PDB file of C-alpha atoms in Angstrom:
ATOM      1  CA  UNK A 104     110.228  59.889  75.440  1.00 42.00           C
ATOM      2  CA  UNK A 105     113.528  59.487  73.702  1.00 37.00           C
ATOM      3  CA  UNK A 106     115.820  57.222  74.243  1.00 34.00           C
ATOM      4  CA  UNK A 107     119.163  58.750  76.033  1.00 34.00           C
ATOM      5  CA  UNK A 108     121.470  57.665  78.418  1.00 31.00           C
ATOM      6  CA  UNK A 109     123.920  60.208  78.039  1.00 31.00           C
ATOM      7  CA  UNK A 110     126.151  60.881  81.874  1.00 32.00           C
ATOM      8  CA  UNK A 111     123.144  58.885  83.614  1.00 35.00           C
ATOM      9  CA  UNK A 112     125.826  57.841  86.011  1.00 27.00           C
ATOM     10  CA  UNK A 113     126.823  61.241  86.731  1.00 25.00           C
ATOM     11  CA  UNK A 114     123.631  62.838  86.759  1.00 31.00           C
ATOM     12  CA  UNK A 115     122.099  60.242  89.222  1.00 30.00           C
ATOM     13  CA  UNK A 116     125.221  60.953  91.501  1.00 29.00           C
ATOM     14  CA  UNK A 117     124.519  64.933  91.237  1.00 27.00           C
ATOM     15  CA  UNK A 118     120.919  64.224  91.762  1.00 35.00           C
ATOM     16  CA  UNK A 119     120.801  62.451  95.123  1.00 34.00           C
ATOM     17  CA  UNK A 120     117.556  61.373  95.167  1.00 33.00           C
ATOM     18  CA  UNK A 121     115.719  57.893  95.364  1.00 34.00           C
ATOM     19  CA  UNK A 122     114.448  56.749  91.835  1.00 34.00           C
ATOM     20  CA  UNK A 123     111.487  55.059  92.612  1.00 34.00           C
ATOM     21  CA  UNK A 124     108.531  55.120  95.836  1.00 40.00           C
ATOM     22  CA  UNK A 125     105.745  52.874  96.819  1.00 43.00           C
ATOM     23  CA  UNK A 126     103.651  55.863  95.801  1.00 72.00           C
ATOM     24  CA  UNK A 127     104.575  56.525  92.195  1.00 87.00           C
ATOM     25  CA  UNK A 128     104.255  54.492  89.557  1.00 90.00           C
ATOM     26  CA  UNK A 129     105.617  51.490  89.360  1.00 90.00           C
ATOM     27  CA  UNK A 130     105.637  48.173  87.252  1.00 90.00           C
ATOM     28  CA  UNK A 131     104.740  48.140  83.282  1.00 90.00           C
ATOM     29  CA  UNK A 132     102.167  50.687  81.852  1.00 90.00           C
ATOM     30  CA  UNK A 133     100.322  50.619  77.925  1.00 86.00           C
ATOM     31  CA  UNK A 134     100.896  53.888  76.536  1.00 85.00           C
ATOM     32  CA  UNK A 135      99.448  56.017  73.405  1.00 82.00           C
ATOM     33  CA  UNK A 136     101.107  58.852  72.609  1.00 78.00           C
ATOM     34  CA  UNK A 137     101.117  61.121  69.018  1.00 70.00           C
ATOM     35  CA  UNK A 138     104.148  58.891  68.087  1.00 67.00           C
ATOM     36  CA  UNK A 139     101.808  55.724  68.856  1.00 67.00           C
ATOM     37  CA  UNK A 140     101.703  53.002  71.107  1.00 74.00           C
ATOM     38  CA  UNK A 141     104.245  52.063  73.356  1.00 79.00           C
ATOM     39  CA  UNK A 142     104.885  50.002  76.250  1.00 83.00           C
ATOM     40  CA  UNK A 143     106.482  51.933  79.669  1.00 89.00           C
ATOM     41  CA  UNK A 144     108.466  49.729  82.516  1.00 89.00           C
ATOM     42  CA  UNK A 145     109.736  51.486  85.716  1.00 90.00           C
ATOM     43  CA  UNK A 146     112.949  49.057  87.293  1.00 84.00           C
ATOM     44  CA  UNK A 147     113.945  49.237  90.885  1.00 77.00           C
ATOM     45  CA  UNK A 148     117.008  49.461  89.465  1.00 76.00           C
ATOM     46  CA  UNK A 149     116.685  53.616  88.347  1.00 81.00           C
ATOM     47  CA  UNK A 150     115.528  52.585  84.671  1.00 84.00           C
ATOM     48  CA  UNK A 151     112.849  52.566  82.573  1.00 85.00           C
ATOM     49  CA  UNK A 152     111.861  50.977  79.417  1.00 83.00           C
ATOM     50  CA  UNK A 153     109.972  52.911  77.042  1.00 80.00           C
ATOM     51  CA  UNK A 154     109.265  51.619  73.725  1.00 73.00           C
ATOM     52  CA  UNK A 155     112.054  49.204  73.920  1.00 68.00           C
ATOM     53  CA  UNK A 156     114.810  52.014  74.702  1.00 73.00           C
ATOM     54  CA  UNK A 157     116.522  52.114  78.014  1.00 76.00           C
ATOM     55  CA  UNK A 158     116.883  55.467  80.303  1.00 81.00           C
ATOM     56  CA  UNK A 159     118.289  55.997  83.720  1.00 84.00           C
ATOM     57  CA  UNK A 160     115.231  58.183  85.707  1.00 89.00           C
ATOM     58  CA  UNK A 161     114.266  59.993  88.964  1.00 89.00           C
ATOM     59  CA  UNK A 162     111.208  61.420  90.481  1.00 91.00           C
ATOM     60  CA  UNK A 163     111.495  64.866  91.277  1.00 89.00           C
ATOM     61  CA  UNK A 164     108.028  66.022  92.588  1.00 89.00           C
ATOM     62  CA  UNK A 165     105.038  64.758  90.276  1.00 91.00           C
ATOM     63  CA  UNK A 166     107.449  64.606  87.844  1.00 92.00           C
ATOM     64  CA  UNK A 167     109.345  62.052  85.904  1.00 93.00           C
ATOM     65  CA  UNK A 168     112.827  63.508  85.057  1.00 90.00           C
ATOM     66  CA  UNK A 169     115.243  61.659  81.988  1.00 86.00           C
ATOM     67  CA  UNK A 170     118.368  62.461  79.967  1.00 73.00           C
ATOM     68  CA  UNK A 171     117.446  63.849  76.949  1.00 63.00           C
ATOM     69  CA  UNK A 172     120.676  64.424  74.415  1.00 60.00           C
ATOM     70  CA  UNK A 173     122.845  64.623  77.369  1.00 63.00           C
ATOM     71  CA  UNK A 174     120.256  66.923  79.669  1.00 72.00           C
ATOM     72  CA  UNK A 175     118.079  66.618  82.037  1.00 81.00           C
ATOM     73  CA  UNK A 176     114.377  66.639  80.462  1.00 85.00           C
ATOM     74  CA  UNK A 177     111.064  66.663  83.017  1.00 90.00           C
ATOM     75  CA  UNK A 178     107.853  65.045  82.107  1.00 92.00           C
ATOM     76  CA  UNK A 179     104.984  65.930  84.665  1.00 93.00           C
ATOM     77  CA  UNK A 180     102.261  62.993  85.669  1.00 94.00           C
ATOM     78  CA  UNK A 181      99.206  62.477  87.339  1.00 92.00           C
ATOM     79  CA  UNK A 182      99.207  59.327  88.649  1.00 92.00           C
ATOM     80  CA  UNK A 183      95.668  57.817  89.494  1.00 90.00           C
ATOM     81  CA  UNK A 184      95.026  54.383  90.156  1.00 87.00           C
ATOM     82  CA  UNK A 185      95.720  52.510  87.086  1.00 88.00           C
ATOM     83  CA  UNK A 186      95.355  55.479  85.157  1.00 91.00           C
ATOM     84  CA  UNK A 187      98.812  57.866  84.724  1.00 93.00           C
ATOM     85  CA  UNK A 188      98.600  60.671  82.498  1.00 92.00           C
ATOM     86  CA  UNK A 189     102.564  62.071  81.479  1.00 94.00           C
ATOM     87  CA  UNK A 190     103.130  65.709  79.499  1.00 91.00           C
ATOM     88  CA  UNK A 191     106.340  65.500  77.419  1.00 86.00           C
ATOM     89  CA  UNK A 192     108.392  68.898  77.600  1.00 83.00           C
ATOM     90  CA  UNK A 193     106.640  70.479  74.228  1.00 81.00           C
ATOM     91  CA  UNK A 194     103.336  69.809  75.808  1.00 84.00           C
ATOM     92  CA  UNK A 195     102.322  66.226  74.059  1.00 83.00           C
ATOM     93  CA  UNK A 196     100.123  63.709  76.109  1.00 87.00           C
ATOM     94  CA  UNK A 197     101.328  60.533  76.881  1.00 89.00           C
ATOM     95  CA  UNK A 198      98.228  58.726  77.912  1.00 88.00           C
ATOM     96  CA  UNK A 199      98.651  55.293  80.199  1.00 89.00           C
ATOM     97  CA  UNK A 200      97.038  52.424  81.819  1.00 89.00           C
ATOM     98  CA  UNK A 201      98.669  49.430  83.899  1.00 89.00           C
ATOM     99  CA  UNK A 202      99.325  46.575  82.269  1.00 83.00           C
ATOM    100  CA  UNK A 203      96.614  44.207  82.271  1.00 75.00           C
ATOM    101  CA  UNK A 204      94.036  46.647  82.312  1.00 68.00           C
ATOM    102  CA  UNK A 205      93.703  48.082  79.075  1.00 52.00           C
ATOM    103  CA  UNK A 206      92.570  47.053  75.820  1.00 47.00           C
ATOM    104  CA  UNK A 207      93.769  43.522  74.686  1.00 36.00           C
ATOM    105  CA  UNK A 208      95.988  42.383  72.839  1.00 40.00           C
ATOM    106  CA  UNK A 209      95.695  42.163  69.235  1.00 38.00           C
ATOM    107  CA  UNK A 210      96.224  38.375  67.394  1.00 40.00           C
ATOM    108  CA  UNK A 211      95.765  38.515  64.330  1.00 43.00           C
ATOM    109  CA  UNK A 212      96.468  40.750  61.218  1.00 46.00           C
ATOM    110  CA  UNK A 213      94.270  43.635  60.144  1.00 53.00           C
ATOM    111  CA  UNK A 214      91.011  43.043  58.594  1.00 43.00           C
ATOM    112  CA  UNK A 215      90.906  43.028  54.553  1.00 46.00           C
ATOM    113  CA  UNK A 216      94.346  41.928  54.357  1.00 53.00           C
ATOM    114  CA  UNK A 217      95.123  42.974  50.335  1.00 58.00           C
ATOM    115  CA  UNK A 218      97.715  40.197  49.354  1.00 83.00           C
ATOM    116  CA  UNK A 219     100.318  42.328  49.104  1.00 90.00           C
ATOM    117  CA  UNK A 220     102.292  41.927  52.525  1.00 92.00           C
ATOM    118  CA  UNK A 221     105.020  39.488  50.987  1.00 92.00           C
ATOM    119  CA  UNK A 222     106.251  43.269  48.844  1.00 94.00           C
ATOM    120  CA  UNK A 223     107.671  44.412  52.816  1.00 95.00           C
ATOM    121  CA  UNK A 224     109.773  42.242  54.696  1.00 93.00           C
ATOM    122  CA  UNK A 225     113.139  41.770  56.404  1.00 94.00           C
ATOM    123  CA  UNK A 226     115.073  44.102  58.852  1.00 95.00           C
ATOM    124  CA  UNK A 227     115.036  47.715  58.465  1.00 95.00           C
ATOM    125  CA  UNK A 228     116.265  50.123  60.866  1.00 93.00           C
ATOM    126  CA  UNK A 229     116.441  53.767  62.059  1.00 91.00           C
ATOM    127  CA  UNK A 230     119.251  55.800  63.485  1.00 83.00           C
ATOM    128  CA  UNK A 231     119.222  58.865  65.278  1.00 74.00           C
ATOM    129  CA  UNK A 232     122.503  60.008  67.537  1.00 65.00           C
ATOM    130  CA  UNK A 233     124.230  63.505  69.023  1.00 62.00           C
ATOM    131  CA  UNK A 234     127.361  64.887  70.119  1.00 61.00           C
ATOM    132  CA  UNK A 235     128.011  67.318  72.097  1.00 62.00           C
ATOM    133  CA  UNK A 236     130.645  68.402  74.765  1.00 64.00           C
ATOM    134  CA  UNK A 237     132.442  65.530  75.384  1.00 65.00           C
ATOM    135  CA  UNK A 238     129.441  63.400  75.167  1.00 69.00           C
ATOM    136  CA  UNK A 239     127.926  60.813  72.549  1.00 70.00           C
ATOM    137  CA  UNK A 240     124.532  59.112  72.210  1.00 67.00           C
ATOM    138  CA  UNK A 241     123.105  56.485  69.910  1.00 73.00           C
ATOM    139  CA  UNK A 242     119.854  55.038  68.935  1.00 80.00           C
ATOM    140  CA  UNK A 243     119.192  52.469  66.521  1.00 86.00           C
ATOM    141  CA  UNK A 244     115.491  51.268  66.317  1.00 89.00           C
ATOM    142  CA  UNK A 245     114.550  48.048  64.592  1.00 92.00           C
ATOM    143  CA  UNK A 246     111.342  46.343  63.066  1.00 94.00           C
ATOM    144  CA  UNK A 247     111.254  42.816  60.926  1.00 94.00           C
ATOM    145  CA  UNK A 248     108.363  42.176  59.085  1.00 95.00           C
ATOM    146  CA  UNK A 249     108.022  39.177  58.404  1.00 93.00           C
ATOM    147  CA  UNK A 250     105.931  39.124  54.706  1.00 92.00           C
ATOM    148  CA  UNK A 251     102.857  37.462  56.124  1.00 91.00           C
ATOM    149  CA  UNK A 252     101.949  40.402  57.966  1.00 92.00           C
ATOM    150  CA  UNK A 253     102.913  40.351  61.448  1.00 93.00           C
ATOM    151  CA  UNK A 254     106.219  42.498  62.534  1.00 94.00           C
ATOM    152  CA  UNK A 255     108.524  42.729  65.850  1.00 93.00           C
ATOM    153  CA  UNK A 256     110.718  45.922  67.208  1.00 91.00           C
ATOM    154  CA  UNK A 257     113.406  46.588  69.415  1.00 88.00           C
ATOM    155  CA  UNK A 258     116.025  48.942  70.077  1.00 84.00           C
ATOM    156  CA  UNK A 259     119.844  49.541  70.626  1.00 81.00           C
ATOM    157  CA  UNK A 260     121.061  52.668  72.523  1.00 75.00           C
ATOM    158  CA  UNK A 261     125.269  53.783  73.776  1.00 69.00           C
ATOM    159  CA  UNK A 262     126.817  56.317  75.122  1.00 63.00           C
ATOM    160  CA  UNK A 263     129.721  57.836  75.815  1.00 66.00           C
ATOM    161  CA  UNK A 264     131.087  60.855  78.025  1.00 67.00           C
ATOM    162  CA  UNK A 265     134.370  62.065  79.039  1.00 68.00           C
ATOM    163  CA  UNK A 266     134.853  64.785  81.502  1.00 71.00           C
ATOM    164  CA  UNK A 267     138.092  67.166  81.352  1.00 68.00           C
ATOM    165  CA  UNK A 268     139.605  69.804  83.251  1.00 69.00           C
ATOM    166  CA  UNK A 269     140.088  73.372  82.811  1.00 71.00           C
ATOM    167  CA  UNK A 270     142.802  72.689  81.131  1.00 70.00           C
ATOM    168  CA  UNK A 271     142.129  70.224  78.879  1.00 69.00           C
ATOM    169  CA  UNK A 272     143.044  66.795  80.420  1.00 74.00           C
ATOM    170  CA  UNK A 273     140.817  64.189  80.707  1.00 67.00           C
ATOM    171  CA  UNK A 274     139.735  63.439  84.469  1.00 69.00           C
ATOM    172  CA  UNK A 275     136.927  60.526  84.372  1.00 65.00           C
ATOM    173  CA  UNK A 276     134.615  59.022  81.942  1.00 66.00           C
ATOM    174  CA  UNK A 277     131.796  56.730  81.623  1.00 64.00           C
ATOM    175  CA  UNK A 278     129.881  54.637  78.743  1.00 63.00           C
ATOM    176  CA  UNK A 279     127.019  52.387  78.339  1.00 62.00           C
ATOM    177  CA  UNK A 280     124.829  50.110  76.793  1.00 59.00           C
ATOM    178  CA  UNK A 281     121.074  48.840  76.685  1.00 61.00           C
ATOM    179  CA  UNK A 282     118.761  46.897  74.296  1.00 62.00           C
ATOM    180  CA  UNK A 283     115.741  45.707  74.626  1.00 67.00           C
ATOM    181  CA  UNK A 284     112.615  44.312  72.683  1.00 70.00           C
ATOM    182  CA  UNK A 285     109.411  46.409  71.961  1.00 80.00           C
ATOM    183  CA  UNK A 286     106.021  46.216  70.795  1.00 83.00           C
ATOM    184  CA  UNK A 287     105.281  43.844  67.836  1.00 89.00           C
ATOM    185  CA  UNK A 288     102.215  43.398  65.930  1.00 91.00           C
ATOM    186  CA  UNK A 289      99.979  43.099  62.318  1.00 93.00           C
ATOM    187  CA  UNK A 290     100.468  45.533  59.049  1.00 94.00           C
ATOM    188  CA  UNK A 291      98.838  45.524  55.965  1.00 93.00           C
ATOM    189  CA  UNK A 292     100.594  47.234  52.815  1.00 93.00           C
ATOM    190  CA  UNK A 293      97.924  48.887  50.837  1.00 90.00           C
ATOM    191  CA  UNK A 294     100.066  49.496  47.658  1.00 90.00           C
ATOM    192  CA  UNK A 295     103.771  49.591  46.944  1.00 89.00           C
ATOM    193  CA  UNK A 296     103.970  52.576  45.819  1.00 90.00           C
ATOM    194  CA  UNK A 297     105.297  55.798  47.572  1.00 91.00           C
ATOM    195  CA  UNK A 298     103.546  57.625  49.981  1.00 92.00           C
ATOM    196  CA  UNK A 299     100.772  54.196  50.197  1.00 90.00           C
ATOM    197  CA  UNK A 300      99.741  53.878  53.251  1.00 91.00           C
ATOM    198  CA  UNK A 301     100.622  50.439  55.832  1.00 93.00           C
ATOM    199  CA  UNK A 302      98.025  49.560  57.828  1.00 92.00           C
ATOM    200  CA  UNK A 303      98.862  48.776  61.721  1.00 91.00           C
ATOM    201  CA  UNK A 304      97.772  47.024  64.871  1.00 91.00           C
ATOM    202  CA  UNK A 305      99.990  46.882  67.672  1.00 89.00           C
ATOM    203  CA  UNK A 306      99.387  44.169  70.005  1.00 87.00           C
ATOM    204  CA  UNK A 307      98.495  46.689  72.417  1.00 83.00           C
ATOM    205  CA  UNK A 308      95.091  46.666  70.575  1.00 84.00           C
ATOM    206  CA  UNK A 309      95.643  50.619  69.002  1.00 86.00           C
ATOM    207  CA  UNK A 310      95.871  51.055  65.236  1.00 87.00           C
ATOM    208  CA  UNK A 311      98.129  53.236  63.678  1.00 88.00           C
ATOM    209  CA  UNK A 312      99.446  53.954  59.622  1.00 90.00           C
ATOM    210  CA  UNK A 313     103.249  54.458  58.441  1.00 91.00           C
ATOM    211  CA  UNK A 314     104.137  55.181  54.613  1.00 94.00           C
ATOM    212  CA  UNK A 315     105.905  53.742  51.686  1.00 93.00           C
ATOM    213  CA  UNK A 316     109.326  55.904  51.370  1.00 94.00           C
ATOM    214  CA  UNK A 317     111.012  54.134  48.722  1.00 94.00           C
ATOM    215  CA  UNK A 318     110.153  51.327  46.253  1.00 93.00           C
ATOM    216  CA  UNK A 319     112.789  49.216  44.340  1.00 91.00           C
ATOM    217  CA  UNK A 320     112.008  46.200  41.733  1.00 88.00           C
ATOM    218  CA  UNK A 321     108.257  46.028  43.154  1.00 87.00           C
ATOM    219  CA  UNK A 322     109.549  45.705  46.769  1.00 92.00           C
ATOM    220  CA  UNK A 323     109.258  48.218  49.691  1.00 95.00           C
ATOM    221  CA  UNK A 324     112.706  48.914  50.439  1.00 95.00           C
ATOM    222  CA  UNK A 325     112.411  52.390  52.757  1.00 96.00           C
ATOM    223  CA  UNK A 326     109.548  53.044  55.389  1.00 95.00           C
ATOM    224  CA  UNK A 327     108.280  56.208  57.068  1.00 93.00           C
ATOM    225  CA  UNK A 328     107.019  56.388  60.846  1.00 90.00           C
ATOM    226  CA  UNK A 329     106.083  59.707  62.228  1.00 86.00           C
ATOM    227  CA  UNK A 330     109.601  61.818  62.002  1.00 84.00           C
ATOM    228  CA  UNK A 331     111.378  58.175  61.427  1.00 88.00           C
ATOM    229  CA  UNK A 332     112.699  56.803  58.425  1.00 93.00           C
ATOM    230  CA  UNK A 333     113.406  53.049  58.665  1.00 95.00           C
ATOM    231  CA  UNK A 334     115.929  51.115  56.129  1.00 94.00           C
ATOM    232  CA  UNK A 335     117.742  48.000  55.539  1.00 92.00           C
ATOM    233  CA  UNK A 336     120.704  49.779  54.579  1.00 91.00           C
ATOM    234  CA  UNK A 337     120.814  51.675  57.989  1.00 90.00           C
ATOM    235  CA  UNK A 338     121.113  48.080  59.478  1.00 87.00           C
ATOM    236  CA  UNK A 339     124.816  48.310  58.486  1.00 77.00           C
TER     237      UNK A 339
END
């Protein structure tokens, strides 16, 4: 899932429906998904928590429906017991368990650590946004590493929509904000060179791999995760 909030306001008031049951899921949920781990929250409140990154939601059927970029997007589940298996719109699993019942949590760095975690550390971030009819949406994920091999992420997301008339005059409007913390965990750079891979545990227990982008004066300045490119400078 990606983090949007564009119009949740007004799409929740179009919608008219209750955002959460006794009989759907509910409560915090360990995901694993092609994009990695990732923890999922369902609030009372008509938001989730996914990855860190705030969205307003609703159930419509057996099916979890968010803003995506401003639109509606619907993710079909199967919920059973503490198992819930999701299906993003292009057809990607999200697989789930409840929290608590899956694998545990991860401590300590990855084994055959190779001395060379001190070469990545500080805050780097990624930014992704859109704009479209009235409407504006940002995203700004983090992740610190710390240079002894253990990192933490979170996220930032805003919008902004106005709504105008036939003729061109402005008739209500709406804006928000949410952060949030995410999964942390252990890396392990291989080499600091590009393309080297970095070696990671989340403390979900899952291990994963992102890439040396960029490499300045011995130190790994740039990072890439899945489609995601992660920089200090972007921090700005």
């Amino acid at each position: 899932m990606r983090a949007s909030i564009d119009a949740c306001f007004l799409f929740l008031a179009i919608a008219g429906m209750p955002v959460y049951a006794a009989d759907r899921p509910a409560g915090q949920w360990q995901c694993q998904s092609g994009l990695g781990p990732a923890v999922l929250e369902f609030r009372d409140s008509g938001m989730l928590i996914y990855g860190g990154q705030p969205m307003q939601y609703r159930f419509q059927g057996n099916a979890i429906q968010v803003l995506l970029d401003g639109l509606p997007a619907t993710y079909p589940y199967v919920l059973q017991a503490d198992k819930l298996d999701i299906v993003s719109p292009e057809g990607d699993p999200i697989h789930c368990v409840r929290a608590g019942t899956g694998s545990a949590r991860a401590q300590t760095p990855p084994a055959g650590g190779s001395g060379l975690n001190h070469l990545l550390q500080g805050l780097m971030c990624a930014w992704s946004g859109s704009s479209s009819s009235g409407s504006n949406y940002s995203t700004t994920r983090k992740v610190t590493f710390d240079g002894r091999g253990r990192f933490a992420t979170g996220a930032e997301s805003s919008f902004s929509v106005t709504n105008r008339d036939s003729g061109g005059n402005e008739t209500s409007s709406a804006s928000g904000y949410g952060s949030g913390p995410g999964e942390g965990g252990a890396y392990e750079v291989t080499a600091a060179t590009p393309g080297a891979p970095i070696r990671i545990r989340w403390n979900t227990g899952e291990d994963d791999v992102a890439f040396v982008h960029h490499v300045a004066s011995g130190r790994i300045m740039e990072v890439r995760y899945g489609k995601l490119l992660f920089a200090a400078a972007l921090c700005e």
